[in-house]
Coordinates of C-alpha atoms in Angstrom, one line a residue:
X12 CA 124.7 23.6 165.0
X13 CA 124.8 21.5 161.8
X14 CA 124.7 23.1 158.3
X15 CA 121.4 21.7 157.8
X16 CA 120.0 23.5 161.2
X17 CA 121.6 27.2 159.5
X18 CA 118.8 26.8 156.3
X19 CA 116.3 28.4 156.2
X20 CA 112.6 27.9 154.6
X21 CA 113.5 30.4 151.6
X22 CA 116.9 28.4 150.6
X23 CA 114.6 25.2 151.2
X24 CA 111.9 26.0 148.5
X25 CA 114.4 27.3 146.3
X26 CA 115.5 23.6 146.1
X27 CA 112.3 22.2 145.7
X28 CA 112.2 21.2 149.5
X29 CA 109.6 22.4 152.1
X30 CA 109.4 22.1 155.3
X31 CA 105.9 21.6 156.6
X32 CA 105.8 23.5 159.1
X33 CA 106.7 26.6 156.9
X34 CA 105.3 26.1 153.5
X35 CA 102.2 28.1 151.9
X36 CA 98.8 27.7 150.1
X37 CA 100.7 29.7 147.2
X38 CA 103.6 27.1 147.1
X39 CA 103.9 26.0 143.9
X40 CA 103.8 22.0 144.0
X41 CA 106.5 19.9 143.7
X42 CA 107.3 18.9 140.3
X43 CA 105.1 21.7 138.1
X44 CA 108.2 24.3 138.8
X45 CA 107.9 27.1 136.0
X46 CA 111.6 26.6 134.1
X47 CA 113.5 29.9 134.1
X48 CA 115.3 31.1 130.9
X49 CA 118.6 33.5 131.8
X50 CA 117.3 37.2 131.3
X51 CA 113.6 37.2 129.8
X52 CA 110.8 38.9 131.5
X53 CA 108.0 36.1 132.6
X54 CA 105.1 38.8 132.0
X55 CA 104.1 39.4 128.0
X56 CA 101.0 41.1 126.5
X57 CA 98.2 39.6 123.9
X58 CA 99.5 42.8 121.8
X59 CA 102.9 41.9 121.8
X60 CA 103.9 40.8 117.9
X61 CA 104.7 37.1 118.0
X62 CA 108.9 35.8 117.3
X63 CA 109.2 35.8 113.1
X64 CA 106.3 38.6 112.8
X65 CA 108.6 41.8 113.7
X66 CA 107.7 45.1 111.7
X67 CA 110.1 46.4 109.3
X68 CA 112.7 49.0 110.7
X69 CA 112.9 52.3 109.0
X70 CA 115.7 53.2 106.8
X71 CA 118.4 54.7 109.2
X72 CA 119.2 58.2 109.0
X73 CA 115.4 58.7 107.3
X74 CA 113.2 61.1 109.8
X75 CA 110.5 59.9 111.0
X76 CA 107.2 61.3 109.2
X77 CA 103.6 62.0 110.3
X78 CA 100.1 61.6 108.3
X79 CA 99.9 65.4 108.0
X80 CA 103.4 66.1 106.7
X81 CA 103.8 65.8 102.2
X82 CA 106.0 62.9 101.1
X83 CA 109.5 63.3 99.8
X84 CA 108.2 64.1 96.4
X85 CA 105.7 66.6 97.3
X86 CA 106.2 70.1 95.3
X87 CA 103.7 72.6 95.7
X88 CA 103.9 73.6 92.4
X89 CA 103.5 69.8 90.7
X90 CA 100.7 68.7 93.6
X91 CA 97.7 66.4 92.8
X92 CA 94.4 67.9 91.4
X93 CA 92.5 69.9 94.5
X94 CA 89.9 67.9 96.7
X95 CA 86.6 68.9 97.1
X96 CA 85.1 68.8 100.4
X97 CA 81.8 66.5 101.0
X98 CA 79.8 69.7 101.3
X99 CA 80.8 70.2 97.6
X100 CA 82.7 73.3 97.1
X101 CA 83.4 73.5 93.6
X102 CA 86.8 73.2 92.5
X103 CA 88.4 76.3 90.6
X104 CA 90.0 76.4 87.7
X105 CA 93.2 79.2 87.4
X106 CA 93.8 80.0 84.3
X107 CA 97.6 81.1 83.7
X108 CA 96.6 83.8 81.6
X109 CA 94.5 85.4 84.4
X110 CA 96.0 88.8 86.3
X111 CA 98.3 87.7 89.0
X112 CA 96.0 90.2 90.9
X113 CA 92.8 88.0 90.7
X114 CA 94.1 84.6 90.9
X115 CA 95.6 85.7 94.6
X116 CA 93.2 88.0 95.2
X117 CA 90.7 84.7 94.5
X118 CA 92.8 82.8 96.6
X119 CA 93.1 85.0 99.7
X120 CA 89.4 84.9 100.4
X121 CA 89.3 81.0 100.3
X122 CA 90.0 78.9 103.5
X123 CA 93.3 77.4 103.5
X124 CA 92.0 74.0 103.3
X125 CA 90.0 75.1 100.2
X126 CA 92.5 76.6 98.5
X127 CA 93.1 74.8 94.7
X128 CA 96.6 73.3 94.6
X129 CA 98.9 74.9 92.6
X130 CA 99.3 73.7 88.9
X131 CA 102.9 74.8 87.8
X132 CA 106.6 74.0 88.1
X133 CA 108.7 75.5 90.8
X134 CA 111.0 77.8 89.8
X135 CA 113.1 77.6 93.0
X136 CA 116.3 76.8 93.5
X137 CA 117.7 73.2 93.8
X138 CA 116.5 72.2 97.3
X139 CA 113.9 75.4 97.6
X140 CA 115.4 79.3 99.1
X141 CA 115.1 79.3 103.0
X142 CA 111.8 80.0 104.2
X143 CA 112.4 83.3 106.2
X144 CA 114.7 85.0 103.3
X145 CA 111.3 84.7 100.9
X146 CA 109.5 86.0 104.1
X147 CA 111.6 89.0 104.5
X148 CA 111.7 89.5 100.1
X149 CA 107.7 89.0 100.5
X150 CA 107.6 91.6 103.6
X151 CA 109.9 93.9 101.9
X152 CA 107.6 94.2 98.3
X153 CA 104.6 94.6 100.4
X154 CA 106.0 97.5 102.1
X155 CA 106.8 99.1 99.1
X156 CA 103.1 98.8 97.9
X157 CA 101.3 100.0 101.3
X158 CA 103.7 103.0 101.5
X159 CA 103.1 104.2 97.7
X160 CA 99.3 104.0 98.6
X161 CA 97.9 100.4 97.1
X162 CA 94.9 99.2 98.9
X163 CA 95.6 96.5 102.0
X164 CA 94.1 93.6 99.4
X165 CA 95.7 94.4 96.6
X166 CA 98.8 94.4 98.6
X167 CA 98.1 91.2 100.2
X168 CA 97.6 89.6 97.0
X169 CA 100.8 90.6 96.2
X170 CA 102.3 89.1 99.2
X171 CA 100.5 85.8 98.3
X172 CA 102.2 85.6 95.0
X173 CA 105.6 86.2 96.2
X174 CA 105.0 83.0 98.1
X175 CA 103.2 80.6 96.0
X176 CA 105.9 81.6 93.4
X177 CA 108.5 80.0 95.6
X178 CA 106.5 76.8 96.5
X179 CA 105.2 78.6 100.2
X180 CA 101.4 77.5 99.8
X181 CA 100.3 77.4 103.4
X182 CA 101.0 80.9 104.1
X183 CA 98.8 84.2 105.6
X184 CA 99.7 87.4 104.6
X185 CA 98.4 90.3 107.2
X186 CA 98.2 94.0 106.2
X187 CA 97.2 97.1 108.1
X188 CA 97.9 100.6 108.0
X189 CA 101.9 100.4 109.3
X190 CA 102.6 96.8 110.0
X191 CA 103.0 93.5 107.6
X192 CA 103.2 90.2 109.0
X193 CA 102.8 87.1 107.4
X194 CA 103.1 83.5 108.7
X195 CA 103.7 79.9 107.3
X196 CA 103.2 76.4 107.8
X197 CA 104.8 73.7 106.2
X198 CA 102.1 71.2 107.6
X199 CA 99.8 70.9 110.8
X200 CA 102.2 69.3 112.6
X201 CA 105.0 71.7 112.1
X202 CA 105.7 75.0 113.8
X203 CA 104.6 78.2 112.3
X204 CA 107.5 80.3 110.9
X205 CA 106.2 84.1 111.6
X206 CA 107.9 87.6 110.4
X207 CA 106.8 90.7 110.2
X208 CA 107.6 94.7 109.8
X209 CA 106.7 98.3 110.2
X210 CA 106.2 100.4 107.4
X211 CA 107.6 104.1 108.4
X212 CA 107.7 106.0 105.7
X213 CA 105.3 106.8 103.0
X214 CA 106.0 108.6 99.5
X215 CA 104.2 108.9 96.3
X216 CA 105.7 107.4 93.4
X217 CA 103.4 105.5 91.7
X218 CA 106.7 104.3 88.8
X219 CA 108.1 102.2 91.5
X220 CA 104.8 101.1 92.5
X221 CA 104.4 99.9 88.9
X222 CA 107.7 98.4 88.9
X223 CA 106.8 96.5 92.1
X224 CA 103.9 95.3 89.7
X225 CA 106.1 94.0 87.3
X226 CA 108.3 92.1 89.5
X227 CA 105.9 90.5 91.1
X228 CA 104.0 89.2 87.9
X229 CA 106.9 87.8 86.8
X230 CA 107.6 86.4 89.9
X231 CA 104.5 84.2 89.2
X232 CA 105.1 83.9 85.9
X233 CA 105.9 80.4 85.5
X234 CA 107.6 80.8 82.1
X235 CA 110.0 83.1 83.8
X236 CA 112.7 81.2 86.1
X237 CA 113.6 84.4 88.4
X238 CA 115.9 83.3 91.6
X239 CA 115.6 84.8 95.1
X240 CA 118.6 86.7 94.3
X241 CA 118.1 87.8 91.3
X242 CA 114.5 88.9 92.9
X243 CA 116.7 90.9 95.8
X244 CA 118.5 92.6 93.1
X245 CA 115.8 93.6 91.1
X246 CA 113.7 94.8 94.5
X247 CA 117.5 97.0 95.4
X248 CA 117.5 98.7 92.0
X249 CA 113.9 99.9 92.5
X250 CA 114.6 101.5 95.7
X251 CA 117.5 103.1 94.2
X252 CA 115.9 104.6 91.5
X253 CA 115.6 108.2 91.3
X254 CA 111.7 110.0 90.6
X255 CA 111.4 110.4 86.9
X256 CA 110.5 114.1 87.0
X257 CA 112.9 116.4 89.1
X258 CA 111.5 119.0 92.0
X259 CA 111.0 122.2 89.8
X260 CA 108.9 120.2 87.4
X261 CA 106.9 119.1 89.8
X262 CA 106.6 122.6 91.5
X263 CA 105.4 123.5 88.1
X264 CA 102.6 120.7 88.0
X265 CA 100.9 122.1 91.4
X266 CA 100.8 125.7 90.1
X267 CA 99.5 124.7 86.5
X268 CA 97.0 122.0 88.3
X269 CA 95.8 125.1 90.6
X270 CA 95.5 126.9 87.5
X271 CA 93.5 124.2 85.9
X272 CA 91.4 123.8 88.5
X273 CA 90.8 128.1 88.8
X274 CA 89.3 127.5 84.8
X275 CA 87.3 124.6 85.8
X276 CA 85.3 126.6 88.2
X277 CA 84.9 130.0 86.0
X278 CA 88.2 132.2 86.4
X279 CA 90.2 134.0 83.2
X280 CA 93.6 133.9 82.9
X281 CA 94.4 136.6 85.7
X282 CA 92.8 134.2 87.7
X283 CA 94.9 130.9 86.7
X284 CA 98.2 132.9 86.8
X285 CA 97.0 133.8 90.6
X286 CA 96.1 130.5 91.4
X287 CA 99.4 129.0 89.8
X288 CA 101.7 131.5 91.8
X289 CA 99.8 130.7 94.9
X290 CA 99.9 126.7 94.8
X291 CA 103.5 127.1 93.8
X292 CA 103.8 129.1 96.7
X293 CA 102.4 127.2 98.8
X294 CA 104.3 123.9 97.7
X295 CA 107.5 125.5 98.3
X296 CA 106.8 126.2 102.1
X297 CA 105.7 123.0 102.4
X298 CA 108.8 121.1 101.0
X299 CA 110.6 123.6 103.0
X300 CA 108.6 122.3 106.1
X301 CA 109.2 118.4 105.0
X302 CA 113.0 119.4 105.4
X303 CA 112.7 120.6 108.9
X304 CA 111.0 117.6 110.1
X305 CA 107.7 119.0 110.6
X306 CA 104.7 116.2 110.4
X307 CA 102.3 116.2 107.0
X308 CA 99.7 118.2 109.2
X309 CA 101.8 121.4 109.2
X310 CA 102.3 120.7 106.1
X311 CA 99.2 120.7 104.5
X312 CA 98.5 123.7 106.8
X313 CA 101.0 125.9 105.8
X314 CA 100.1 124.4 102.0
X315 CA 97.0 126.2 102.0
X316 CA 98.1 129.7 103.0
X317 CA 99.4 130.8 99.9
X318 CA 96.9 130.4 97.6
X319 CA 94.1 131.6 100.2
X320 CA 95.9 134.5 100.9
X321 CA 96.3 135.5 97.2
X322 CA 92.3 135.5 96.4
X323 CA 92.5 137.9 99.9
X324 CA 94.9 140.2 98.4
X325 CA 93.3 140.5 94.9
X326 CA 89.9 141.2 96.8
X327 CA 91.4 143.9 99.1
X328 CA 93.4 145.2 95.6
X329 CA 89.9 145.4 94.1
X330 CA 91.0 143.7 91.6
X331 CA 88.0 142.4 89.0
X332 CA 88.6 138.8 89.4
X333 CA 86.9 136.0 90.9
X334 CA 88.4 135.4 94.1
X335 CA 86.9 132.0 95.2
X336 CA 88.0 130.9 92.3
X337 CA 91.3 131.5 92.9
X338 CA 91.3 130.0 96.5
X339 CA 89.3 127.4 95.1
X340 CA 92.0 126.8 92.7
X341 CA 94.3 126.4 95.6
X342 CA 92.1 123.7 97.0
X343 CA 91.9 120.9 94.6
X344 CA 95.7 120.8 94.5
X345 CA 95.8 119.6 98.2
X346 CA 92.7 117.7 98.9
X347 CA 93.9 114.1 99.8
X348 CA 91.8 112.2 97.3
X349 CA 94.4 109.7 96.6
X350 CA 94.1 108.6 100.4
X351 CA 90.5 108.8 100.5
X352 CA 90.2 106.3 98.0
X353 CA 92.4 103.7 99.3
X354 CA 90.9 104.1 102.8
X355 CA 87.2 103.6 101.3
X356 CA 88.1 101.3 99.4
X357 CA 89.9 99.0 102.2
X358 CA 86.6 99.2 104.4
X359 CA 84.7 97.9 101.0
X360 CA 86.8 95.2 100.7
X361 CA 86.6 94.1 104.7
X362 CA 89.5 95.8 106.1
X363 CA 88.2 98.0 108.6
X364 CA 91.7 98.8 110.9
X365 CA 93.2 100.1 107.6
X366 CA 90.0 101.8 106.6
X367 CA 89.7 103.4 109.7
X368 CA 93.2 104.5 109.9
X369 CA 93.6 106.2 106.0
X370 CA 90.9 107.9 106.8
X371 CA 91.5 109.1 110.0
X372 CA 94.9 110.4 108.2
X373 CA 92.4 111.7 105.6
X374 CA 90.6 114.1 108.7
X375 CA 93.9 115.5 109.6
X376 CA 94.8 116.6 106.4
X377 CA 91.6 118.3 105.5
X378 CA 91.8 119.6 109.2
X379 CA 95.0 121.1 108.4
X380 CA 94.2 122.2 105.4
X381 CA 90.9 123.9 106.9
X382 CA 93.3 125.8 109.4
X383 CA 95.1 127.5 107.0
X384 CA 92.1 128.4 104.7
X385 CA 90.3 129.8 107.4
X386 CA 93.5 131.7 109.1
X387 CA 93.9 134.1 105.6
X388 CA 90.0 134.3 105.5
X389 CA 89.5 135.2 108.9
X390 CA 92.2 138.1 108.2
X391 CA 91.1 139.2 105.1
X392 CA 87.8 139.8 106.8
X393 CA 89.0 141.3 109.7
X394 CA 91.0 143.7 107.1
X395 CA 88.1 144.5 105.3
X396 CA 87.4 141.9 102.7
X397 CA 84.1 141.4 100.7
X398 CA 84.0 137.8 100.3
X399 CA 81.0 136.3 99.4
X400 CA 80.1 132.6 100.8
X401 CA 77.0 132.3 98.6
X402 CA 78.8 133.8 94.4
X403 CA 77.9 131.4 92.3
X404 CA 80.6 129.8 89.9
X405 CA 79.7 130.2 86.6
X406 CA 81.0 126.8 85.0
X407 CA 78.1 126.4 82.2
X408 CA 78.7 128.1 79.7
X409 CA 82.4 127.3 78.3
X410 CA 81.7 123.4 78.0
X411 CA 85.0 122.8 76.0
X412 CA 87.2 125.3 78.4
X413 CA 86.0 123.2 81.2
X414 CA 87.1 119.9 79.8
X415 CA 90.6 121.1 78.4
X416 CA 91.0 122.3 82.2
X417 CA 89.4 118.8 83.3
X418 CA 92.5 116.8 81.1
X419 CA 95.2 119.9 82.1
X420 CA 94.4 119.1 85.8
X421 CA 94.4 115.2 85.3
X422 CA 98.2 115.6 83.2
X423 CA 99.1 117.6 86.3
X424 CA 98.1 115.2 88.8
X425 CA 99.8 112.2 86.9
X426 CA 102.8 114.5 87.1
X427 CA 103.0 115.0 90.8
X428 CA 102.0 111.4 91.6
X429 CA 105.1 110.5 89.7
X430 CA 103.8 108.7 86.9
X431 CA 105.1 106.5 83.7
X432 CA 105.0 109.0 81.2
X433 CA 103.6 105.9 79.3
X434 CA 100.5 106.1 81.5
X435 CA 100.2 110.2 81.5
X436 CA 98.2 110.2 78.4
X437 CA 95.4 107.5 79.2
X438 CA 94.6 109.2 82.7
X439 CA 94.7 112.7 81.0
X440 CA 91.9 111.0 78.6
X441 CA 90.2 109.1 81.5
X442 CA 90.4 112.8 83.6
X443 CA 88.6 114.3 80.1
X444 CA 85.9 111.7 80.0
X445 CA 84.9 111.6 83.6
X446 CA 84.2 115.6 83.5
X447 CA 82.6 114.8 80.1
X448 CA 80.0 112.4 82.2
X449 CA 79.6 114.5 85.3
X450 CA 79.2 117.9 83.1
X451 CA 76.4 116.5 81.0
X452 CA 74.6 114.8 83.9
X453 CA 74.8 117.7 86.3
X454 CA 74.5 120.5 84.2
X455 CA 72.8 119.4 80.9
X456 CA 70.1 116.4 82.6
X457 CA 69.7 119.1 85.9
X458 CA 71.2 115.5 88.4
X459 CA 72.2 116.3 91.7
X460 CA 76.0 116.7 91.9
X461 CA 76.4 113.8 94.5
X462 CA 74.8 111.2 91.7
X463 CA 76.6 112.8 88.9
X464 CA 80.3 112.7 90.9
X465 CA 79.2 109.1 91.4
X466 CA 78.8 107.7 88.1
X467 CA 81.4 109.6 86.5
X468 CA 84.3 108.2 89.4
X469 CA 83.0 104.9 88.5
X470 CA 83.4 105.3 84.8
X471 CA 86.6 106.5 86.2
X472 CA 86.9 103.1 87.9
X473 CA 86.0 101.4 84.8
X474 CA 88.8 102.3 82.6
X475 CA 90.9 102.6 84.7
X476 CA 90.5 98.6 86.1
X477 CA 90.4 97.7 82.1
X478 CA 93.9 99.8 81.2
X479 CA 95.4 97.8 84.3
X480 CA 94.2 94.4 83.2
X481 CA 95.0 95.3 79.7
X482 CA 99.0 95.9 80.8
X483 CA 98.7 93.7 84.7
X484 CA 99.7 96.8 86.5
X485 CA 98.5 98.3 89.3
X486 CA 95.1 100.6 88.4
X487 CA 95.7 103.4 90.9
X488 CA 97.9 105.2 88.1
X489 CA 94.4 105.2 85.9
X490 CA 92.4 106.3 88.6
X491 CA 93.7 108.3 91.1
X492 CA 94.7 111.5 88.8
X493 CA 91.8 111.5 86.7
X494 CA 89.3 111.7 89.7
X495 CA 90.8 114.8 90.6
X496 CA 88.1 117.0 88.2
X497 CA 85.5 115.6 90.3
X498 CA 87.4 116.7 93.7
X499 CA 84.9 119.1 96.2
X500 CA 86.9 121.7 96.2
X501 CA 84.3 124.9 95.6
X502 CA 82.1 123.2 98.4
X503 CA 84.7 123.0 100.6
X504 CA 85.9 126.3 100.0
X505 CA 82.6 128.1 100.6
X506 CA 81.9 125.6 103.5
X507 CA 85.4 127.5 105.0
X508 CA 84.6 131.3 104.2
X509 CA 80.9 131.1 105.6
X510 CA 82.7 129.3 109.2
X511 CA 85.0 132.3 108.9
X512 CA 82.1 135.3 108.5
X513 CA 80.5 133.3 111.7
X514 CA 77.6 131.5 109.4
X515 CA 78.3 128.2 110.6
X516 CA 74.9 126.8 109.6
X517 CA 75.6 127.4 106.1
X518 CA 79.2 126.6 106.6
X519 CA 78.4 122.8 108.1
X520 CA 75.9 122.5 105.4
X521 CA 78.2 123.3 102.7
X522 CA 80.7 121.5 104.1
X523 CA 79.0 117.9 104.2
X524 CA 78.4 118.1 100.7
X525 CA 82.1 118.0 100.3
X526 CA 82.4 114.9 102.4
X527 CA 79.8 113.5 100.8
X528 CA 81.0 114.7 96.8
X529 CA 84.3 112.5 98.6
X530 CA 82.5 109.6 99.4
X531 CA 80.7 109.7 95.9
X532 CA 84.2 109.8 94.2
X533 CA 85.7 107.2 96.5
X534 CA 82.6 104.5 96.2
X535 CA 82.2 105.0 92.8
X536 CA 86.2 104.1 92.2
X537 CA 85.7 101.2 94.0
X538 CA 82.0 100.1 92.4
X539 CA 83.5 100.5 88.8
X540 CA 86.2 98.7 89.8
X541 CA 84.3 95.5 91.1
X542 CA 81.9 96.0 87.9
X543 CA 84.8 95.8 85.4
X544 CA 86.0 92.3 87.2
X545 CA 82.2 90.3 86.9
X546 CA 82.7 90.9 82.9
X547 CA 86.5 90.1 83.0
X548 CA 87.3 86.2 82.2
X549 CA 89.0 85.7 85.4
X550 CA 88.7 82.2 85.6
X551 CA 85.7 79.5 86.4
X552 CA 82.3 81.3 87.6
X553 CA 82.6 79.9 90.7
X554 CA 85.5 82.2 91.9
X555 CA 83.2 85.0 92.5
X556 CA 82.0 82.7 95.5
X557 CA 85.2 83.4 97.3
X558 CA 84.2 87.0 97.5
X559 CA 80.8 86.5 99.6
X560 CA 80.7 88.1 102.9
X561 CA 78.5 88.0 105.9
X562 CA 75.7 90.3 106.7
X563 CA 77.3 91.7 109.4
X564 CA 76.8 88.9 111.6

């Protein structure tokens, strides 16, 4: 067979011959063969960009950006003027002369998208501090404040300003009762950066909680150029620092506080020295317990032993003395009204886990305390004591004792929450004043006590809001002793001694008007608190708009 017999039909059209006995309908024709160029694809698209129109290449070594992410010259601190939506939320105006406290505070209850951008110049670092060390510096300040007793919003605000302060706008702070978490995002398109962490241990010290305040403000202080280290540094030396009053002087403060309280309710001075050797007492065992481990419920417990059992003793001694006052005395150096307020004032403000918590913390104390109260009474009975549930407490007719006694037991309180010394002598004042109101509104107009406590904690509230505005601190140190006048400790005392002589009737009754004398001092804080900020210049109008809430629904 010839060469020309071996092809076959496929080498035949490849060279433009056909056999016609093999060819197709789908032969291409001879002569209108499509000319093929070496290596390009015969397919294109209508999308395709013609030859001489290609786009321009990026820069190499330039990422690659998104429409969400900030250009190259973003800074959150130098950031165009804040947009408003087409709904028309008004853009607000943050003064730098404002409290740190309110501008965040103002901030926090805005939508992230609403926020206003941020008007001042970074104070960073060249190139910005990684984002998880001011995480864990913003973590680590905020567990300072939770564990000396600031309320969940006031710490959160706090939080906030760590982070605005070193250009970390798009960030949520989260606070309840033992854990902080906060999280940021650079953009929407960027993972989340997320830390968090527990908050063990609690102690009352309310001069490092002021000197938390201070670091913070100037934190967000634009004026003052503070570096993440130096921030760490100043944040160690806090921690270090040593409570400015050492143990015997605050051993002292509990037994002259009992004491005040014993005059406040009608005793002499047998009576305040028994009430001042009984709280003394009683503290003693109870740092003695602190040592060994023992939780704040055994505590408290073993707390209230003392001083009940010395109003027993001078009863069975037939001694001439008031002994409710002297127990009563007792009291109002251990009821938790510092916690009470901060876990009324977290469910006013929306946070309900926290709220819920302080004051279930709140219940165990007074549970403990209950314990031990009714332990010594239900012995002194048993042995043979007259104790009478229903003695009145003659507090009318020494006006002026009463309020040197009001002021002695706020100076004492200041002292055991481990105040300043700069701020003793206000709260001793605001302590005076608040006595002042409840005395002439209980006593002198014949208003129920649950009214009266009311309006004199929020006078309380008040002054104590304008003092910290006044110096941008914290205003728990203005507050919390100078409510402790107004603290139920008679009602709960003769709610305790009528459970103990089985009248439990009168014992319940008595009883809820101390929890609701508490919840009269704690909502009255918080309601002159609120009232001082509406007459406050905090800023444009329109920031009290970031404070609505729902109706429950």
């Amino acid at each position: 067979m010839t060469e020309a017999e071996n092809r076959t039909p496929r080498s035949d059209e490849a060279r433009g011959t056909f056999d016609p006995e093999v060819t197709s309908e789908f032969a291409i024709p001879e002569g209108l063969a499509v000319p093929r160029t070496g290596g390009e694809s015969e397919t294109t698209s209508e999308f395709a960009v013609p030859e001489g129109l290609d786009a321009p290449q990026p820069v190499p070594g330039e990422p690659e950006g998104s429409a969400f992410s900030p250009p190259s010259t973003y800074s959150a601190r130098q950031a165009p003027a804040a947009f408003t939506p087409a709904e028309g939320f008004p853009v607000v105006s943050l003064t730098k002369d404002v409290p740190w406290q309110d501008r965040m505070r103002t901030m926090l209850r805005m939508p992230v998208a609403e926020r206003p951008a941020p008007e001042r110049v970074p104070k960073a670092e060249e190139g910005g501090p990684a984002v998880p060390r001011v995480l864990d510096l913003t973590l680590r300040i905020g567990e300072l404040l939770l564990a000396g007793g600031e309320g969940a919003e006031d710490v959160e605000a706090a939080m906030f300003a760590v982070c605005r302060s070193y250009g970390l706008d798009r960030c949520e702070p989260n606070v309840t009762f033992t854990l902080l978490s906060i999280s940021y995002q650079p953009s929407l398109v960027e993972d989340p950066v997320t830390a968090s962490r527990t908050v063990r241990r609690r102690g009352t010290d309310y001069t490092r909680l002021a000197a938390v305040f201070q670091l913070v403000d100037d934190l967000s202080d634009p004026e003052t150029h503070l570096s993440l280290e130096e921030a760490y540094r100043r944040l160690a030396e806090i921690r270090r620092n040593r409570h400015p009053y050492p143990t015997w002087v605050l051993t002292s403060a509990s037994g002259l506080l009992a004491g005040a309280a014993s005059v406040l309710v009608g005793g002499d001075v047998v009576v305040f020295v028994a009430a001042a050797l009984g709280a003394m007492l009683g503290d003693r065992l109870a740092w003695l317990c602190a040592g060994r481990g023992l939780p704040e419920f055994y505590q408290f417990l073993v707390a209230a032993m003392p001083p009940a059992a010395m109003g027993v003793a001078l009863t069975l001694a037939h001694v001439d003395v008031k002994a409710s006052a002297v127990i009563t005395g007792g009291l109002f150096a251990l009821l938790p009204g510092r916690a009470l307020v901060a876990g009324v004032q977290d469910g006013l403000t929306g946070f309900y886990i926290t709220a819920a918590a302080r004051l279930l913390e709140v219940t165990y104390f007074f549970v403990g305390i209950v314990v031990g109260v009714l332990v010594m009474l239900y012995l002194g009975v048993q042995l043979g004591a007259h104790l009478h549930p229903d003695a009145a407490l003659g507090i009318t007719e020494r006006p002026l004792w009463q309020i040197g006694a009001s002021m002695l037991l706020s100076l004492t309180f200041a002292v055991l929450l481990q105040q300043e010394r700069s701020t003793v002598l206000a709260v001793t004042l605001n302590g005076g004043v608040a006595w002042s109101v409840y005395g002439a509104m209980h006593y002198a107009g014949g208003i129920s006590p649950v009214a009266s406590t009311a309006v004199a904690a929020g006078v309380v509230g008040l002054f104590g809001q304008l003092l910290s505005r006044y110096r941008f601190v914290s205003a728990l140190p203005y507050t919390t002793a100078a409510i402790g006048p107004l603290l139920p400790g008679s009602a709960t005392y003769f709610g305790l001694l009528a459970i103990a002589q089985n009248e439990v009737d009168a014992g319940l009754v008595s009883l809820s008007k101390a929890a609701a004398l508490a919840m009269a001092i704690a909502i009255g804080v918080n309601l002159g608190s609120e009232i001082s900020r509406l007459f406050l210049r905090i800023g444009s109008p329109e920031k009290r708009r970031a404070a609505k809430r729902t109706r429950g629904f």
